[in-house]
Amino acid sequence: MINREDMLELTRRMTPERTCFDRLAGAYINDCGEIEDSFNIHFGKLSGSEKARNLEIAKAIPFSKTNVQLKEYDFPITSKGRDSMYQLLQAIQQCGLKNDALMDVLYEQITDGFVIDEEFAIYVFHGVYDIPLKGKDKESLWESEEVYDFIICTISPMKAEYEPDAPVFGFLYPAFSGRSADREKIDVFHANPEWKEEGILYKLFGNT
């Protein structure tokens, strides 16, 4: 189960004034499932309005209804083999989105699993959060307990050219559990929990 307070703690570092994100990459997919364009940029180079707009997209994942829209999944052993999404996500997270070849593979994998007949955008955010220690009174201390290095991926239909709407699917990897990174788990978001993206879930976990 996902702890709601953990997710809210993350969102508090997703504001233009104190963002934890350092990079944003993405691709725009046409209604035939083909990549029309892609980008990869340092988050700090975005304008103030661009930062605010993109942060709203990223925050939609951790700020969603925990354990309803956002659910935690374990990666089964059978899904961790060579060329698996598990290995791909680890490699992307560890390079901080700076390998365009890896990003292209991710876009292709998602596009192959996502069944839709309209244009959509895939956005991937890389963030680093210094998790502060908490005292016995649960107040945050200055010392850092752990550095949580993570990615958020979103899929959104387009509402205008190069302007994604609210995400319909996404994920947070590694899972943020007990105020710590859990690389054996992933938090998956569905805007409509009754309509699961079975194709992408299959890409992530295989036949389980």
Coordinates of C-alpha atoms in Angstrom, one line a residue:
M1 CA 0.0 0.0 0.0
I2 CA 1.2 3.5 -0.8
N3 CA 1.4 6.0 2.1
R4 CA -0.4 9.2 1.1
E5 CA 1.9 11.3 3.3
D6 CA 4.9 10.0 1.3
M7 CA 3.3 11.2 -2.0
L8 CA 2.4 14.6 -0.5
E9 CA 6.0 15.0 0.8
L10 CA 7.2 14.6 -2.8
T11 CA 4.7 17.1 -4.3
R12 CA 5.9 19.8 -1.8
R13 CA 9.2 19.7 -3.8
M14 CA 7.4 20.2 -7.1
T15 CA 6.9 23.9 -7.2
P16 CA 8.7 26.5 -9.5
E17 CA 10.4 28.0 -6.5
R18 CA 11.8 24.7 -5.1
T19 CA 11.6 22.1 -7.8
C20 CA 13.4 18.8 -7.3
F21 CA 13.4 18.2 -11.1
D22 CA 16.6 18.7 -13.1
R23 CA 15.6 17.3 -16.5
L24 CA 12.6 16.8 -18.8
A25 CA 12.5 14.6 -21.9
G26 CA 9.5 13.7 -24.0
A27 CA 8.1 12.6 -27.4
Y28 CA 5.0 13.5 -29.4
I29 CA 3.1 10.6 -31.0
N30 CA 0.7 10.9 -33.9
D31 CA -2.6 9.1 -34.2
C32 CA -0.8 6.3 -36.1
G33 CA 1.5 5.6 -33.2
E34 CA 4.5 7.1 -34.8
I35 CA 7.0 9.5 -33.0
E36 CA 6.6 12.9 -34.6
D37 CA 9.1 14.8 -32.5
S38 CA 11.1 14.5 -29.3
F39 CA 13.1 16.8 -26.9
N40 CA 15.4 16.5 -24.0
I41 CA 16.1 19.7 -21.9
H42 CA 17.5 20.8 -18.6
F43 CA 14.5 21.7 -16.4
G44 CA 16.1 24.9 -15.3
K45 CA 16.2 26.3 -18.8
L46 CA 12.4 26.4 -19.1
S47 CA 10.6 29.7 -18.6
G48 CA 8.6 30.3 -15.5
S49 CA 5.3 29.5 -17.2
E50 CA 6.7 26.4 -18.8
K51 CA 8.0 25.1 -15.5
A52 CA 4.6 25.7 -13.8
R53 CA 2.7 24.0 -16.7
N54 CA 5.0 21.0 -16.7
L55 CA 5.0 20.6 -12.9
E56 CA 1.3 20.3 -13.0
I57 CA 1.6 17.4 -15.4
A58 CA 4.3 15.7 -13.2
K59 CA 2.4 16.3 -9.9
A60 CA -0.7 14.6 -11.3
I61 CA 1.0 11.3 -10.6
P62 CA 1.9 11.5 -6.9
F63 CA -1.0 13.8 -6.1
S64 CA -3.6 11.4 -7.4
K65 CA -5.8 9.2 -5.2
T66 CA -3.4 6.8 -3.6
N67 CA -4.3 3.1 -3.8
V68 CA -7.1 4.0 -6.2
Q69 CA -5.7 5.8 -9.1
L70 CA -2.1 5.3 -8.0
K71 CA -1.2 1.7 -7.1
E72 CA 2.0 0.0 -6.1
Y73 CA 3.3 -3.0 -8.1
D74 CA 6.1 -5.5 -7.5
F75 CA 8.3 -6.4 -10.4
P76 CA 8.1 -10.2 -10.7
I77 CA 11.4 -12.1 -11.1
T78 CA 10.3 -13.1 -14.6
S79 CA 10.1 -9.4 -15.7
K80 CA 13.7 -8.5 -14.8
G81 CA 15.6 -10.3 -17.6
R82 CA 17.8 -8.9 -20.4
D83 CA 16.2 -6.1 -22.4
S84 CA 13.3 -5.8 -19.9
M85 CA 11.5 -2.6 -19.0
Y86 CA 12.8 -3.1 -15.5
Q87 CA 16.4 -2.9 -16.7
L88 CA 15.5 0.0 -19.1
L89 CA 13.9 2.1 -16.3
Q90 CA 16.9 1.5 -14.0
A91 CA 19.3 2.6 -16.8
I92 CA 17.2 5.7 -17.6
Q93 CA 16.9 6.7 -13.9
Q94 CA 20.6 6.2 -13.3
C95 CA 21.7 8.3 -16.3
G96 CA 19.2 11.1 -15.4
L97 CA 17.5 11.0 -18.9
K98 CA 20.8 12.0 -20.6
N99 CA 20.9 9.0 -22.9
D100 CA 18.7 9.8 -26.0
A101 CA 19.0 6.2 -27.3
L102 CA 17.5 4.8 -24.1
M103 CA 14.8 7.4 -24.2
D104 CA 13.9 6.4 -27.7
V105 CA 13.6 2.8 -26.6
L106 CA 11.2 3.8 -23.8
Y107 CA 9.0 5.8 -26.2
E108 CA 8.9 2.9 -28.6
Q109 CA 8.0 0.5 -25.9
I110 CA 5.2 2.7 -24.5
T111 CA 3.8 3.5 -27.9
D112 CA 3.8 -0.2 -28.8
G113 CA 1.8 -1.0 -25.6
F114 CA -0.5 2.1 -25.6
V115 CA -3.7 1.6 -27.6
I116 CA -5.1 4.9 -28.7
D117 CA -6.3 6.5 -31.9
E118 CA -5.4 10.1 -31.2
E119 CA -2.2 12.2 -30.7
F120 CA -0.6 12.0 -27.4
A121 CA 2.6 13.0 -25.5
I122 CA 5.0 11.0 -23.4
Y123 CA 6.8 13.1 -20.8
V124 CA 9.6 11.9 -18.5
F125 CA 10.8 13.9 -15.5
H126 CA 14.0 13.2 -13.6
G127 CA 14.2 14.4 -10.0
V128 CA 16.5 14.2 -7.0
Y129 CA 15.1 14.7 -3.5
D130 CA 17.3 15.0 -0.4
I131 CA 15.0 13.3 2.1
P132 CA 15.4 15.1 5.4
L133 CA 15.7 13.3 8.7
K134 CA 12.7 13.6 11.0
G135 CA 12.9 13.9 14.8
K136 CA 10.8 12.1 17.3
D137 CA 8.2 14.9 16.9
K138 CA 8.1 14.2 13.2
E139 CA 9.5 17.6 12.4
S140 CA 12.0 17.7 9.6
L141 CA 15.7 18.2 10.5
W142 CA 18.4 19.8 8.3
E143 CA 20.4 16.6 7.9
S144 CA 19.7 14.5 4.8
E145 CA 18.6 10.9 5.5
E146 CA 18.8 9.6 1.9
V147 CA 18.8 10.9 -1.7
Y148 CA 15.8 9.7 -3.6
D149 CA 16.7 9.7 -7.3
F150 CA 13.6 9.0 -9.4
I151 CA 11.7 9.4 -12.7
I152 CA 8.1 10.2 -13.4
C153 CA 6.6 9.2 -16.7
T154 CA 3.3 10.6 -18.0
I155 CA 1.1 9.9 -21.0
S156 CA -1.3 12.7 -22.0
P157 CA -3.7 13.3 -24.9
M158 CA -2.9 16.5 -26.8
K159 CA -5.2 19.6 -26.3
A160 CA -3.1 21.8 -28.6
E161 CA 0.1 21.6 -30.6
Y162 CA 2.9 20.7 -28.3
E163 CA 0.5 21.2 -25.3
P164 CA -0.4 18.0 -23.5
D165 CA -3.6 17.7 -21.5
A166 CA -3.8 16.1 -18.0
P167 CA -2.2 12.6 -17.9
V168 CA -4.3 9.5 -18.3
F169 CA -1.5 7.1 -17.4
G170 CA 1.9 7.3 -15.7
F171 CA 4.3 5.9 -13.2
L172 CA 6.8 6.8 -10.5
Y173 CA 10.0 4.7 -10.4
P174 CA 11.5 3.6 -8.2
A175 CA 8.5 3.5 -5.8
F176 CA 8.7 5.9 -2.9
S177 CA 7.9 3.6 0.1
G178 CA 8.5 4.5 3.8
R179 CA 10.3 7.7 2.7
S180 CA 12.8 5.6 0.8
A181 CA 13.5 4.3 -2.7
D182 CA 12.3 0.7 -3.5
R183 CA 13.7 -0.3 -6.8
E184 CA 11.8 -3.6 -6.8
K185 CA 8.5 -1.7 -7.0
I186 CA 6.8 0.9 -9.2
D187 CA 3.9 3.2 -8.5
V188 CA 1.5 3.1 -11.5
F189 CA -1.2 5.7 -12.2
H190 CA -4.5 5.4 -14.1
A191 CA -6.7 8.5 -14.3
N192 CA -9.6 6.1 -14.6
P193 CA -8.8 3.1 -12.4
E194 CA -11.6 1.1 -14.1
W195 CA -9.8 1.3 -17.4
K196 CA -6.3 -0.2 -17.1
E197 CA -3.7 0.1 -19.8
E198 CA -3.2 -3.6 -20.1
G199 CA -0.7 -3.2 -23.0
I200 CA 1.7 -1.1 -21.0
L201 CA 1.2 -3.2 -17.9
Y202 CA 2.2 -6.2 -20.0
K203 CA 5.3 -4.3 -21.1
L204 CA 6.2 -3.7 -17.5
F205 CA 5.4 -7.0 -15.9
G206 CA 4.9 -9.7 -18.6
N207 CA 2.3 -12.4 -18.1
T208 CA 1.8 -11.9 -14.4

